[in-house]
PDB file of C-alpha atoms in Angstrom:
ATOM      1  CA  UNK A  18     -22.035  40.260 -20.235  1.00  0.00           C
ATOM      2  CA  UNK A  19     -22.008  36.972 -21.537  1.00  0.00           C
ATOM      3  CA  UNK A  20     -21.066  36.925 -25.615  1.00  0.00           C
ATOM      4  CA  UNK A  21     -21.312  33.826 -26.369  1.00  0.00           C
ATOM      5  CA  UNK A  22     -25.080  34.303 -26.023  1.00  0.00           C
ATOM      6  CA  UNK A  23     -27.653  35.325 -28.487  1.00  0.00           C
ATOM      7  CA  UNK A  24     -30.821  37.585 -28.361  1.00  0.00           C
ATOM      8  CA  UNK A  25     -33.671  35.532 -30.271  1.00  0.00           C
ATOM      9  CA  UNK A  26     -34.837  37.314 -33.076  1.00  0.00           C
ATOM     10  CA  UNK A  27     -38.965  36.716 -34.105  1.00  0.00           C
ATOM     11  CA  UNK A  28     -39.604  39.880 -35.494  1.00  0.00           C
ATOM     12  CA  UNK A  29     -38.781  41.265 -38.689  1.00  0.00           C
ATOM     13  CA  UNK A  30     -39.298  44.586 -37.967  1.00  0.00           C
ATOM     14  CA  UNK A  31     -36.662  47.635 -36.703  1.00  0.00           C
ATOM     15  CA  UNK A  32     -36.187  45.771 -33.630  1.00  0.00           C
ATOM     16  CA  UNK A  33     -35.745  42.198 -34.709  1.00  0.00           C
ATOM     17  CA  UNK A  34     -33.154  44.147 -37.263  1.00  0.00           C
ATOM     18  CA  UNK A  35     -31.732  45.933 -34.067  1.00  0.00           C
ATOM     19  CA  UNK A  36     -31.651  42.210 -32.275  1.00  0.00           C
ATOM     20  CA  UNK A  37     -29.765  41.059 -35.043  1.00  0.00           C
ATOM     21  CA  UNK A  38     -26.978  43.481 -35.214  1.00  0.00           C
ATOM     22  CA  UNK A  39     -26.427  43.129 -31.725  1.00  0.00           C
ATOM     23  CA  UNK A  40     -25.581  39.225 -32.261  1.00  0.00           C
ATOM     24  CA  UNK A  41     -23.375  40.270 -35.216  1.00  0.00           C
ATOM     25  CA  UNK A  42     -21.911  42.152 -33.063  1.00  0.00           C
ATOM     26  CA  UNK A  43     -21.559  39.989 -30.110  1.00  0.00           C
ATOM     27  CA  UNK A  44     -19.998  37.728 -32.543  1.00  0.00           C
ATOM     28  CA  UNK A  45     -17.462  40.165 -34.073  1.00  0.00           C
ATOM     29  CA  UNK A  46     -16.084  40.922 -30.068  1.00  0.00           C
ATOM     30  CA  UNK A  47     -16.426  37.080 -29.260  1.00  0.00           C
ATOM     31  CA  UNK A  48     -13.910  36.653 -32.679  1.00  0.00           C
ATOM     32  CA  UNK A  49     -11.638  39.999 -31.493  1.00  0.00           C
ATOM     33  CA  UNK A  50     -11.214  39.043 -28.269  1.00  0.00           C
ATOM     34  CA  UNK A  51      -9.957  35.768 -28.952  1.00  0.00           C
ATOM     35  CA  UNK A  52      -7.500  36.918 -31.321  1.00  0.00           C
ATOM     36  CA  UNK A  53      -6.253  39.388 -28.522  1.00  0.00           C
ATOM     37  CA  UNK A  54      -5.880  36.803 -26.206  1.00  0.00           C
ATOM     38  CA  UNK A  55      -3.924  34.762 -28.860  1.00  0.00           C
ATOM     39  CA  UNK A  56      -1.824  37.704 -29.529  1.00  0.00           C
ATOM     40  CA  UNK A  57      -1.128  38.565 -26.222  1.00  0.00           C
ATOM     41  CA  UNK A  58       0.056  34.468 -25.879  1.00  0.00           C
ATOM     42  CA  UNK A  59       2.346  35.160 -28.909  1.00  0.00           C
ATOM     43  CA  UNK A  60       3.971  37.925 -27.588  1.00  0.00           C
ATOM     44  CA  UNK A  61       4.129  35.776 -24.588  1.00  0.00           C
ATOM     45  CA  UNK A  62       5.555  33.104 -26.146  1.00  0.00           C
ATOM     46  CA  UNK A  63       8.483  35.569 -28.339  1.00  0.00           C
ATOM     47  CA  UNK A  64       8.771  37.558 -24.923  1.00  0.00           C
ATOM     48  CA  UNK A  65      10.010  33.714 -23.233  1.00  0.00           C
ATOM     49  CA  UNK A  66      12.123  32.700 -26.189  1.00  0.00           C
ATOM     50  CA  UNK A  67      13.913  36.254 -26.277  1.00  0.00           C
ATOM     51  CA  UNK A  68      14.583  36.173 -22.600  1.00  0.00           C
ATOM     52  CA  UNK A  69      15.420  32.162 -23.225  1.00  0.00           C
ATOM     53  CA  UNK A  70      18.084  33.168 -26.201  1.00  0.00           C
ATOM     54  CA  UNK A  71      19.791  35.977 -23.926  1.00  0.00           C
ATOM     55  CA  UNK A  72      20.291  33.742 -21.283  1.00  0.00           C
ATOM     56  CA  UNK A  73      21.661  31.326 -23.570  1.00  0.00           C
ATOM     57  CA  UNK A  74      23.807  34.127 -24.950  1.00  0.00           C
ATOM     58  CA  UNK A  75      24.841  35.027 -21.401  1.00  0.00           C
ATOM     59  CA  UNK A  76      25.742  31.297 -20.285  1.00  0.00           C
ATOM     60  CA  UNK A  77      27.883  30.555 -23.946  1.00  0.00           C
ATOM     61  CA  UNK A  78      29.679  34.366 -23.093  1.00  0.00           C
ATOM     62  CA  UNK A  79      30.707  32.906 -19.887  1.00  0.00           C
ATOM     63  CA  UNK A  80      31.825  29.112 -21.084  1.00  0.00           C
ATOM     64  CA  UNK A  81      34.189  31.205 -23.345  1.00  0.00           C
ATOM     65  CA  UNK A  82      35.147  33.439 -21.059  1.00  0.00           C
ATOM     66  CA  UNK A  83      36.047  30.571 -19.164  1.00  0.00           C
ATOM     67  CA  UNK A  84      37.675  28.483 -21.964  1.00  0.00           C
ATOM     68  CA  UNK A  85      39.658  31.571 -23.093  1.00  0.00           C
ATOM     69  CA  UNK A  86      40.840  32.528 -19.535  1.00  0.00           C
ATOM     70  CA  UNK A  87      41.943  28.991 -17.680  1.00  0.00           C
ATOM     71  CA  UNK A  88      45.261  28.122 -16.517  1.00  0.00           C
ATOM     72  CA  UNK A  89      44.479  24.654 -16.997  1.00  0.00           C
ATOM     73  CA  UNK A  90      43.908  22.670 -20.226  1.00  0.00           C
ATOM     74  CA  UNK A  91      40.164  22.154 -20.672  1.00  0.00           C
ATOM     75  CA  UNK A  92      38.928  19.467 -23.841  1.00  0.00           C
ATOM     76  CA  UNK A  93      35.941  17.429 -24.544  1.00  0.00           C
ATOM     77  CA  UNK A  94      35.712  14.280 -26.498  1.00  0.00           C
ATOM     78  CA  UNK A  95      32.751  12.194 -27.739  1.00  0.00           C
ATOM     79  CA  UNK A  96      32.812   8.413 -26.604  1.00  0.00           C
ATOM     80  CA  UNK A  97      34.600   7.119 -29.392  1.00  0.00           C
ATOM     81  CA  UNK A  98      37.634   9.356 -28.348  1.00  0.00           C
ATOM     82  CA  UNK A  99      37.224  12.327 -31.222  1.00  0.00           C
ATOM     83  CA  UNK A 100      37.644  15.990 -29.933  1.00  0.00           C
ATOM     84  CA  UNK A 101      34.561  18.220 -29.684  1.00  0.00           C
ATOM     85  CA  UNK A 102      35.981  21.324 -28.702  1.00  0.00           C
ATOM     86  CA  UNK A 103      39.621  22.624 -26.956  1.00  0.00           C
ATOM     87  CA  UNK A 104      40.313  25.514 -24.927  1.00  0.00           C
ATOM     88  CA  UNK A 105      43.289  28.215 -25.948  1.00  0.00           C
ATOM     89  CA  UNK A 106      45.821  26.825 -23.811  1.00  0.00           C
ATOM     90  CA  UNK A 107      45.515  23.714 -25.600  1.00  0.00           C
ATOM     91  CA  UNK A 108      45.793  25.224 -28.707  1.00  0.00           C
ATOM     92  CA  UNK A 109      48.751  27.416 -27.314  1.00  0.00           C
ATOM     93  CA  UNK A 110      50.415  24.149 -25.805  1.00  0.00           C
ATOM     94  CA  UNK A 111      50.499  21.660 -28.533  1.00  0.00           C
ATOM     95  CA  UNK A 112      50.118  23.680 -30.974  1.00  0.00           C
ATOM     96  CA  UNK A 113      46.324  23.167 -33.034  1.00  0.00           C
ATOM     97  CA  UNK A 114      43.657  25.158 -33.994  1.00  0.00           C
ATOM     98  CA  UNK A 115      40.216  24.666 -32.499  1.00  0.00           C
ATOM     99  CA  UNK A 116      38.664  24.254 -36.217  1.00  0.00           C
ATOM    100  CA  UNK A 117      41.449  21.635 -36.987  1.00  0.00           C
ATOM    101  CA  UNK A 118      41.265  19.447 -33.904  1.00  0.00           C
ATOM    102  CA  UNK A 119      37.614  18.889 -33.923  1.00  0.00           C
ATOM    103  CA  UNK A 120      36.870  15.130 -35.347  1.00  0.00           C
ATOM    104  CA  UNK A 121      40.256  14.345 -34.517  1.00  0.00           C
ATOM    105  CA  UNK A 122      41.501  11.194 -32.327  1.00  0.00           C
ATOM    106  CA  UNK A 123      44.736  11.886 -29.648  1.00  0.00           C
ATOM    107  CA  UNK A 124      46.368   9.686 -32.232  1.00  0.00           C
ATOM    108  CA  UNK A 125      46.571  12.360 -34.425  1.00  0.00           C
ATOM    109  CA  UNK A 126      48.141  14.843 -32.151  1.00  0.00           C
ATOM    110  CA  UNK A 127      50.243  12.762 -29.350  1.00  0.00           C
ATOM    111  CA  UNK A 128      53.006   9.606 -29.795  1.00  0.00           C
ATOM    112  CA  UNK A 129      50.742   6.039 -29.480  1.00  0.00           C
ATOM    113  CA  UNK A 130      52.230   5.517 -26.224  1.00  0.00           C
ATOM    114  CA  UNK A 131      50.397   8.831 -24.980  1.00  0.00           C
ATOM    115  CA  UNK A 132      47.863   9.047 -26.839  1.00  0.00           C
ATOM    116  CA  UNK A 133      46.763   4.899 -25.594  1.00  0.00           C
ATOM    117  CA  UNK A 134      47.253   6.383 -22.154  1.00  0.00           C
ATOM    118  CA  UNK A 135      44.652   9.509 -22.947  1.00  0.00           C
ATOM    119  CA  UNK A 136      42.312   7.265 -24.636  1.00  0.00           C
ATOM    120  CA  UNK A 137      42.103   4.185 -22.122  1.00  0.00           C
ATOM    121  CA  UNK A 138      41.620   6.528 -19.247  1.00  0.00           C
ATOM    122  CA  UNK A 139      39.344   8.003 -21.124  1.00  0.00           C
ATOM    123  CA  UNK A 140      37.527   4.871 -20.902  1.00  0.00           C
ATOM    124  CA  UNK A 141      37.961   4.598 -17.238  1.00  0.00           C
ATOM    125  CA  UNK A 142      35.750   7.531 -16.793  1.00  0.00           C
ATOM    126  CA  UNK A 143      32.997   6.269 -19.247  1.00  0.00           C
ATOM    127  CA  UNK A 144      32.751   2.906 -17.876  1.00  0.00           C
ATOM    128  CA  UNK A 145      32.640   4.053 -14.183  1.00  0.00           C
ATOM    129  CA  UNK A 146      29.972   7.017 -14.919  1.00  0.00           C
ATOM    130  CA  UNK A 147      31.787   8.818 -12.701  1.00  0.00           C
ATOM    131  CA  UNK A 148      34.534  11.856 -12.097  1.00  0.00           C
ATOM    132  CA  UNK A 149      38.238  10.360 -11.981  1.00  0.00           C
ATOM    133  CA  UNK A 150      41.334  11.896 -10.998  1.00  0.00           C
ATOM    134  CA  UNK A 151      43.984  11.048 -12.825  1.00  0.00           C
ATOM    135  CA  UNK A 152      47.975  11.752 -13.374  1.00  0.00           C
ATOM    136  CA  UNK A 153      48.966  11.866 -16.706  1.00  0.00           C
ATOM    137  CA  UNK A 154      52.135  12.915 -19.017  1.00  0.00           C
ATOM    138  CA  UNK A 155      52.196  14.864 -22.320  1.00  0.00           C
ATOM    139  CA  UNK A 156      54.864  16.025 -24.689  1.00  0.00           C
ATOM    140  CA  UNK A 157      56.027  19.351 -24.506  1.00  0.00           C
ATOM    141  CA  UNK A 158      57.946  21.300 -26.691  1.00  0.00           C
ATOM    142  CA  UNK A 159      60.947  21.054 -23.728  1.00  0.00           C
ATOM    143  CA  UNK A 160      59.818  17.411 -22.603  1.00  0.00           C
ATOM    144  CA  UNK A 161      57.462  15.373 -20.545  1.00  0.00           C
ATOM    145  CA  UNK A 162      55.333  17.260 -18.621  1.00  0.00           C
ATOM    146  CA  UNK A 163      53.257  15.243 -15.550  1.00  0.00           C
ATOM    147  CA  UNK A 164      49.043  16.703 -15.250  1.00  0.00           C
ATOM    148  CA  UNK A 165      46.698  15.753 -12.774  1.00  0.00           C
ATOM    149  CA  UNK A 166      43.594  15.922 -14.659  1.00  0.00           C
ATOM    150  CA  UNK A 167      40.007  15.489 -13.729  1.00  0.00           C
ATOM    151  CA  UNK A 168      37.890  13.569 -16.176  1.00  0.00           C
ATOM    152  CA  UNK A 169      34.471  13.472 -16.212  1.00  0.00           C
ATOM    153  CA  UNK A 170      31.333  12.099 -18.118  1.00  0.00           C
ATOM    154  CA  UNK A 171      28.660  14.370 -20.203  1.00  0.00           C
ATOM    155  CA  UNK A 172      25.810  13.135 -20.149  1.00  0.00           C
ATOM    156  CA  UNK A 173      22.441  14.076 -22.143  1.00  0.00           C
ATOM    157  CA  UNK A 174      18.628  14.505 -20.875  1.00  0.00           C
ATOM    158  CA  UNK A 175      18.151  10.357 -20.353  1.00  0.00           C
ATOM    159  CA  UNK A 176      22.066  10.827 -18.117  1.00  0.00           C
ATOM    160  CA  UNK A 177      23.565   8.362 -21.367  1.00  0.00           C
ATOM    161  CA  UNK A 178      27.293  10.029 -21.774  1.00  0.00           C
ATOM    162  CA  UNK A 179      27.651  11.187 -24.985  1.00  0.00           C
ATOM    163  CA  UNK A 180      31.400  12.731 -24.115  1.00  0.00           C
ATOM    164  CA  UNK A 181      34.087  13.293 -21.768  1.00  0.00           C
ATOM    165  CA  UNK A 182      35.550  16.329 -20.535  1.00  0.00           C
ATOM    166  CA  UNK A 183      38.695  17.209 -18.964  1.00  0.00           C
ATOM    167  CA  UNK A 184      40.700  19.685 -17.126  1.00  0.00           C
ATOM    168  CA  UNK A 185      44.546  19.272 -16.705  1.00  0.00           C
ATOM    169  CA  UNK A 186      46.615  21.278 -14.562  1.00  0.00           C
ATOM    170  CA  UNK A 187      50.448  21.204 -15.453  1.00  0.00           C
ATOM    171  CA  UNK A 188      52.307  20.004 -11.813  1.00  0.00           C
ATOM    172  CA  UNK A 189      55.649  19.748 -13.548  1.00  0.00           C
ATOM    173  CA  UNK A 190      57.372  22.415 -11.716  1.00  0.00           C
ATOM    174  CA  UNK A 191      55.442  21.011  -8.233  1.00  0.00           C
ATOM    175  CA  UNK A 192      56.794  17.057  -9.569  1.00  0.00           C
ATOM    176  CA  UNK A 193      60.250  19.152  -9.992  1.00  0.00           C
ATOM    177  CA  UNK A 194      60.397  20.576  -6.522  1.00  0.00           C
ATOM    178  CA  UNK A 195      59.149  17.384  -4.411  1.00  0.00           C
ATOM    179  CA  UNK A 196      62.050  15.252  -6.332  1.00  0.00           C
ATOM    180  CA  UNK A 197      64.772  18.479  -5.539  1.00  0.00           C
ATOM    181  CA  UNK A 198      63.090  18.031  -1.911  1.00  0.00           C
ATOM    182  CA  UNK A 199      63.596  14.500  -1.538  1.00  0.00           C
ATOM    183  CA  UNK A 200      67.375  14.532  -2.815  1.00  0.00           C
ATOM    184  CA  UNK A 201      68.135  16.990  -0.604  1.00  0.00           C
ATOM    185  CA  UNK A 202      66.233  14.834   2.555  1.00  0.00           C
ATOM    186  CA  UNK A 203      68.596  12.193   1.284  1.00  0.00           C
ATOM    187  CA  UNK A 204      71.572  13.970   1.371  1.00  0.00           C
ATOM    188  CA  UNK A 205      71.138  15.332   4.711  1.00  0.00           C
ATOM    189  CA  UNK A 206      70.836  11.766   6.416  1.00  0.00           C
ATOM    190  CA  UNK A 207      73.938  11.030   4.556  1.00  0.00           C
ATOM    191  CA  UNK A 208      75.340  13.752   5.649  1.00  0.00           C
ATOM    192  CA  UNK A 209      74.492  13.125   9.260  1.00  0.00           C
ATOM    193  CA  UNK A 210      74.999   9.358   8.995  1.00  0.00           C
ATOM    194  CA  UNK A 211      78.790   9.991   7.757  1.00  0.00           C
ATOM    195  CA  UNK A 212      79.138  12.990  10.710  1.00  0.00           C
ATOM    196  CA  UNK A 213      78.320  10.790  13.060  1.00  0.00           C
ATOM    197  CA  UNK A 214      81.183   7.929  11.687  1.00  0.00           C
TER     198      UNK A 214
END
């Protein structure tokens, strides 16, 4: 049972013929049945990278789902402030394309006086390390709208950030409502100050 061993051949006759072939052939199984085991490691090793690549496949389907689908404005920029990637309702919002925005600074898209705001909070995030939460106001085709927007740090294998993402909800409408709501509180104590005279 054990190949790597050898018969000793002294005779030169049938037998010591017969002894020989036998450690040929010991050899040649030694030889085959390494090459099976490295086979079956290959297929192994193809059989982990396929199932590696699918779920890779699987993850980036459901980062685009995601991008494509959100209600909020989803971007990430490298540290020196130039956009990596935007989601459609950016693109849909303030009006770029995904291949034209990429390299490109906020300067190049928003007024400076926005743009300064994006980048220094920006900033915030990548000198804290840390998630912020953050109000923030953009152009809009019908004016200034008011975002809260969560900022964050990416950060690679050896946690360095090499970008920041965000996600920015639109709370115009909600900004709208509390200011309707506090004119209204106003003009009801007015109204019941000046009742009351």
């Amino acid at each position: 049972g054990d190949l790597d061993s050898r018969v000793k051949v002294t005779r030169k006759d049938e037998i010591g013929e017969l002894a020989e072939s036998f450690n040929v052939m010991a050899g040649e199984i030694v030889e085959k049945t390494r090459e099976s085991v490295r086979a079956k490691e290959f297929v192994k090793e193809i059989t982990a990278r396929e199932h590696a690549e699918e779920s890779l496949r699987e993850s980036e389907s459901k980062f685009q789902s995601i991008l494509a689908n959100s209600t909020a404005v989803i971007y990430i920029k490298d540290t020196q402030g130039r956009y990596i990637l935007i989601n459609s309702l950016y693109e849909n919002l303030f009006h770029v394309k995904k291949e034209e925005i990429v390299g490109k600074t906020d300067y190049d898209i928003f007024p400076k006086e926005f743009a300064g705001a994006f980048l220094e909070n920006d900033r915030k995030v990548l000198r804290s390390g840390t998630p912020l939460k953050l109000e923030e106001y953009a152009p809009h085709d019908d004016g200034i709208h008011t975002y809260i927007s969560v900022k964050f740090p990416l950060l690679d294998p050896k946690g360095i950030p090499y970008a920041v993402c965000g996600i920015s909800t639109d709370i115009t409408e909600h900004k709208r409502a509390e200011e309707k709501l506090k004119v209204l509180r106003e003009l009801d104590r007015n109204v019941i100050t000046h009742a009351l005279d």
